[in-house]
Amino acid sequence: MKVFFVILLVVSFSVGAACDRNKEDKSEELSPIYLQTWDPTSTVTPVSSPTPRPIPTSTFTPTPSPIPTPTFTPTASPIPVAITPEFALDVADVLASTIESMSNVTTYKYFLEGEAQLDAGGIKITVPLAAEGIVENDNATASFSTGLMGLSFLFESFQNDDRIFSKDPASEYWVENSNFAVGLISPMFWQERGEGSQILSLPYEIRELSPVGEVELFVSQQVSDLTTVGLLGAGEDAHFYEVADVNISIMVDETHHRIGQIYAQFTIIEGGLFASDTLGLPGLSGLGEAEVAVTVSFSEYNLIFDLVVPEVS
């Protein structure tokens, strides 16, 4: 019993010593904790929080494309040609020089195109007109074509001095006649008393000055006493037609004073007679006036064509 008590006492002492060592080890391992005593009279000083600085965000600003500025191109205004007295004298000089120059021309070609509108009781019947010819010294030749209601007609003619020949369409023989030869411009057309000289004697005004050296002249008033049928042909019967309301414009080469083109508008009072006897359309003989508009172009001055007078059967 005594022995058991001694053993129990030794075990208790050993356990107590071990607990004391654990407490010392823990006290050495843990840091001391200090508790602050709150003072109720003290004032809390606020600590300013740092103001966050905004981080700049790079903003992309697109560069605007330049707006093209339209270029203004000024429109050239037509410059009116003022006819001063001095310039009017120049026009007269141009016409006088043209009359002289054309009267000395020996050869040329011409082309005619246009139409005639005949009055059929208020209804207009249109007849086409076309011709091409050559004038060489005292000779001239031409080929004229027209048509009506789908039918075409061709007339060939030749002039030697005062003699006029026509080619028969059926037999193709040349025959001499003194009638009007449609489409044939006479060799005397530009001579002193020819109808071309009369055309150039009208009171013209300037319409346009061409940069290529041409002058366009036009008749400033309607003319009723001029026979312009000579533009459509030659022969004795040409003067039998009464012509009215003539308007003409001409193109003149300012350097050589030669005619480049003639545009003519006129009215043939005996339009039905003209269509029947001249154009060879007898079915139109009973019609009224014929309003004619033609353009005649002249070219190839003073060339050699070697025209031969046809043999008459």
XYZ file of C-alpha atoms in Angstrom:
313
model
C 0.000 0.000 0.000
C 2.806 2.330 0.797
C 4.561 1.351 -2.357
C 1.467 2.184 -4.487
C 1.169 5.599 -2.873
C 4.804 6.418 -3.582
C 4.378 5.506 -7.291
C 1.246 7.664 -7.565
C 3.072 10.603 -6.059
C 5.965 10.332 -8.529
C 3.592 10.189 -11.542
C 1.648 13.263 -10.393
C 4.858 15.240 -9.961
C 6.060 14.312 -13.432
C 2.800 15.386 -15.124
C 2.820 18.743 -13.336
C 6.375 19.465 -14.377
C 5.536 18.699 -18.020
C 2.579 21.105 -18.007
C 4.766 23.877 -16.617
C 7.278 23.417 -19.446
C 4.517 23.592 -22.113
C 3.277 26.883 -20.666
C 6.766 28.353 -20.721
C 7.310 27.237 -24.297
C 4.022 28.816 -25.435
C 4.780 32.052 -23.632
C 8.073 32.212 -25.436
C 6.478 31.477 -28.837
C 3.540 34.030 -28.692
C 4.160 37.779 -29.133
C 2.740 40.026 -26.480
C -0.601 41.632 -27.285
C -0.954 45.281 -26.256
C -4.450 46.636 -25.652
C -5.024 50.345 -26.204
C -7.056 52.094 -23.625
C -9.824 54.231 -25.242
C -9.927 57.825 -24.144
C -13.454 59.207 -24.474
C -12.159 62.840 -24.577
C -9.868 62.252 -27.427
C -10.827 63.517 -30.932
C -10.615 61.210 -33.839
C -8.525 62.747 -36.578
C -9.874 61.611 -39.938
C -7.303 60.269 -42.260
C -7.871 61.541 -45.758
C -8.124 58.816 -48.263
C -6.033 59.433 -51.300
C -8.082 60.784 -54.174
C -7.873 58.313 -57.013
C -6.350 59.879 -60.074
C -8.315 59.250 -63.216
C -6.415 57.193 -65.677
C -6.554 59.078 -68.957
C -8.152 57.081 -71.668
C -6.733 57.823 -75.047
C -9.632 58.969 -77.211
C -9.183 58.469 -80.968
C -10.409 61.480 -82.831
C -10.644 60.684 -86.547
C -9.182 63.320 -88.795
C -11.953 64.508 -91.142
C -11.206 63.993 -94.791
C -10.958 67.232 -96.688
C -14.123 68.043 -98.584
C -13.203 68.709 -102.195
C -14.131 72.176 -103.255
C -15.801 72.127 -106.664
C -13.876 74.098 -109.210
C -16.056 76.658 -110.887
C -15.482 76.831 -114.595
C -16.924 80.012 -115.968
C -19.054 79.579 -119.067
C -17.914 81.810 -121.795
C -20.717 84.123 -122.744
C -21.131 84.698 -126.446
C -19.731 88.023 -127.452
C -22.201 89.834 -129.665
C -20.735 91.268 -132.816
C -21.563 94.935 -132.957
C -21.937 96.201 -136.497
C -20.227 99.555 -136.394
C -20.212 101.780 -139.495
C -16.536 101.001 -140.008
C -17.156 97.265 -139.726
C -20.172 97.531 -142.027
C -17.810 98.890 -144.663
C -15.637 95.831 -144.096
C -18.662 93.597 -144.772
C -19.232 95.441 -148.029
C -15.568 94.982 -148.892
C -15.809 91.259 -148.161
C -18.825 90.929 -150.452
C -17.189 92.944 -153.226
C -14.050 90.832 -153.002
C -16.153 87.659 -153.005
C -18.059 88.716 -156.126
C -14.778 89.400 -157.908
C -13.174 86.167 -156.708
C -16.139 83.961 -157.646
C -16.421 85.546 -161.098
C -12.833 84.452 -161.771
C -13.346 80.877 -160.598
C -13.064 78.425 -163.485
C -13.938 75.074 -161.888
C -15.614 73.747 -158.737
C -17.805 70.986 -157.360
C -21.105 71.444 -155.583
C -23.521 69.353 -153.546
C -27.163 70.260 -152.955
C -29.584 68.803 -150.448
C -32.943 69.950 -149.163
C -36.668 69.585 -149.677
C -39.724 71.270 -151.106
C -43.017 71.283 -149.229
C -46.022 71.738 -151.488
C -49.401 72.913 -150.288
C -52.175 70.434 -151.085
C -55.161 72.257 -149.613
C -53.619 72.644 -146.157
C -51.753 69.349 -146.296
C -48.000 69.534 -146.822
C -46.455 67.125 -149.310
C -42.685 66.857 -148.895
C -40.484 66.229 -151.913
C -36.768 65.553 -151.257
C -34.152 67.363 -153.338
C -30.555 66.221 -153.880
C -27.949 67.018 -156.526
C -24.234 66.910 -157.196
C -22.447 68.548 -160.073
C -19.288 69.991 -161.563
C -18.695 73.307 -163.280
C -15.632 73.635 -165.505
C -15.170 76.720 -167.672
C -18.133 76.792 -170.092
C -19.306 73.290 -169.228
C -21.388 71.930 -166.377
C -22.809 68.537 -165.494
C -25.193 67.424 -162.769
C -27.093 64.460 -161.393
C -30.352 65.259 -159.580
C -32.577 62.886 -157.599
C -35.978 63.225 -155.982
C -38.844 60.984 -154.945
C -42.536 60.768 -154.176
C -44.584 58.078 -152.434
C -41.718 55.598 -152.421
C -40.747 56.203 -156.048
C -37.296 57.572 -156.928
C -36.441 59.688 -159.948
C -32.996 60.498 -161.362
C -32.185 63.258 -163.854
C -28.828 63.763 -165.563
C -28.021 66.929 -167.465
C -25.141 68.734 -169.151
C -24.608 72.315 -170.265
C -22.143 73.568 -172.885
C -22.265 77.351 -173.238
C -25.971 78.025 -173.863
C -26.806 74.468 -174.937
C -28.476 72.186 -172.424
C -28.626 68.402 -172.777
C -30.579 65.882 -170.768
C -30.297 62.116 -170.629
C -33.436 60.181 -171.419
C -34.059 57.762 -168.531
C -35.574 55.092 -170.780
C -33.184 55.077 -173.738
C -30.204 56.610 -171.922
C -29.573 58.807 -174.978
C -28.595 62.427 -174.658
C -31.027 64.914 -176.181
C -30.767 68.672 -176.485
C -33.470 70.898 -175.026
C -33.864 74.454 -173.821
C -35.981 73.664 -170.798
C -35.074 73.972 -167.173
C -32.399 71.414 -166.166
C -33.023 70.631 -162.528
C -29.944 70.370 -160.322
C -27.666 71.970 -162.911
C -25.901 75.194 -161.860
C -24.985 77.230 -164.902
C -21.363 78.193 -165.694
C -22.662 81.781 -165.780
C -24.028 81.565 -162.253
C -21.202 83.606 -160.650
C -20.681 85.990 -163.541
C -21.619 89.654 -163.385
C -25.272 89.181 -164.295
C -25.624 85.683 -162.955
C -27.901 84.803 -160.077
C -24.941 84.065 -157.825
C -23.753 87.635 -158.258
C -27.259 88.846 -157.376
C -27.222 86.735 -154.224
C -23.941 88.350 -153.140
C -25.381 91.830 -153.732
C -27.945 91.541 -150.923
C -27.673 93.609 -147.705
C -25.943 91.134 -145.401
C -25.078 91.297 -141.748
C -22.525 89.262 -139.843
C -23.910 86.350 -137.866
C -20.704 84.633 -136.783
C -16.947 84.888 -137.147
C -15.444 81.411 -137.421
C -12.034 80.672 -135.822
C -11.019 78.848 -139.018
C -11.237 81.984 -141.111
C -14.849 81.844 -142.328
C -17.464 84.561 -142.117
C -21.155 83.706 -141.961
C -23.391 86.384 -143.433
C -27.160 86.444 -143.580
C -29.811 88.575 -145.210
C -31.230 90.980 -142.651
C -34.638 91.213 -144.321
C -36.953 89.082 -146.391
C -36.454 89.668 -150.094
C -39.171 89.193 -152.667
C -37.560 90.408 -155.884
C -34.755 87.846 -156.207
C -34.898 84.688 -158.304
C -32.962 81.983 -156.478
C -34.229 79.095 -158.556
C -30.805 79.190 -160.210
C -29.574 77.276 -157.176
C -31.861 74.448 -158.279
C -30.983 74.460 -161.961
C -30.381 76.358 -165.177
C -32.246 77.096 -168.366
C -34.674 79.557 -169.872
C -37.622 78.406 -167.778
C -35.797 79.249 -164.543
C -36.960 82.849 -164.767
C -40.604 81.918 -165.224
C -41.091 81.095 -161.563
C -42.078 83.839 -159.184
C -40.120 83.628 -155.944
C -40.943 85.288 -152.602
C -39.830 85.380 -148.969
C -36.169 84.704 -149.640
C -33.813 84.238 -146.700
C -30.179 83.408 -147.363
C -27.045 82.850 -145.306
C -23.613 82.279 -146.816
C -20.233 81.105 -145.569
C -17.282 82.988 -147.056
C -13.622 82.033 -146.870
C -12.095 85.213 -145.505
C -8.683 84.501 -147.044
C -9.596 83.599 -150.631
C -13.087 85.169 -150.617
C -14.742 82.041 -151.961
C -18.154 80.663 -151.106
C -18.086 77.586 -148.917
C -21.825 77.134 -148.446
C -25.146 78.759 -149.215
C -28.304 78.076 -147.246
C -31.488 79.380 -148.873
C -35.155 79.416 -147.949
C -37.687 80.742 -150.420
C -41.200 80.198 -151.699
C -42.061 79.376 -155.303
C -45.515 80.771 -155.944
C -46.224 78.345 -158.789
C -45.272 75.332 -156.710
C -47.421 72.853 -158.635
C -45.987 73.997 -161.958
C -42.473 73.722 -160.550
C -43.106 70.172 -159.318
C -44.674 69.119 -162.615
C -42.419 70.730 -165.232
C -39.135 70.879 -163.336
C -39.170 67.922 -160.978
C -40.993 65.686 -163.447
C -43.928 65.015 -161.121
C -47.028 65.828 -163.259
C -49.386 64.542 -160.599
C -48.560 67.575 -158.447
C -49.354 70.223 -161.069
C -52.533 71.354 -159.324
C -50.885 72.105 -155.979
C -50.220 75.534 -154.518
C -47.043 77.183 -153.283
C -43.827 75.292 -152.696
C -41.685 76.205 -149.704
C -38.111 75.306 -150.577
C -35.141 74.951 -148.215
C -31.784 73.914 -149.668
C -28.125 73.883 -148.680
C -25.515 74.069 -151.429
C -21.857 73.364 -150.612
C -19.009 74.408 -152.927
C -15.527 72.883 -152.983
C -12.503 71.831 -155.091
C -12.035 75.184 -156.737
C -9.872 75.509 -159.884
C -9.207 71.805 -160.322
C -9.140 70.037 -163.690
C -12.097 67.691 -164.308
C -11.916 67.276 -168.115
C -15.641 67.362 -168.760
C -16.627 66.022 -172.170
C -19.681 67.267 -174.037
C -22.034 64.312 -174.590
C -22.912 63.140 -178.083
C -26.469 63.923 -179.057
C -28.440 61.139 -180.731
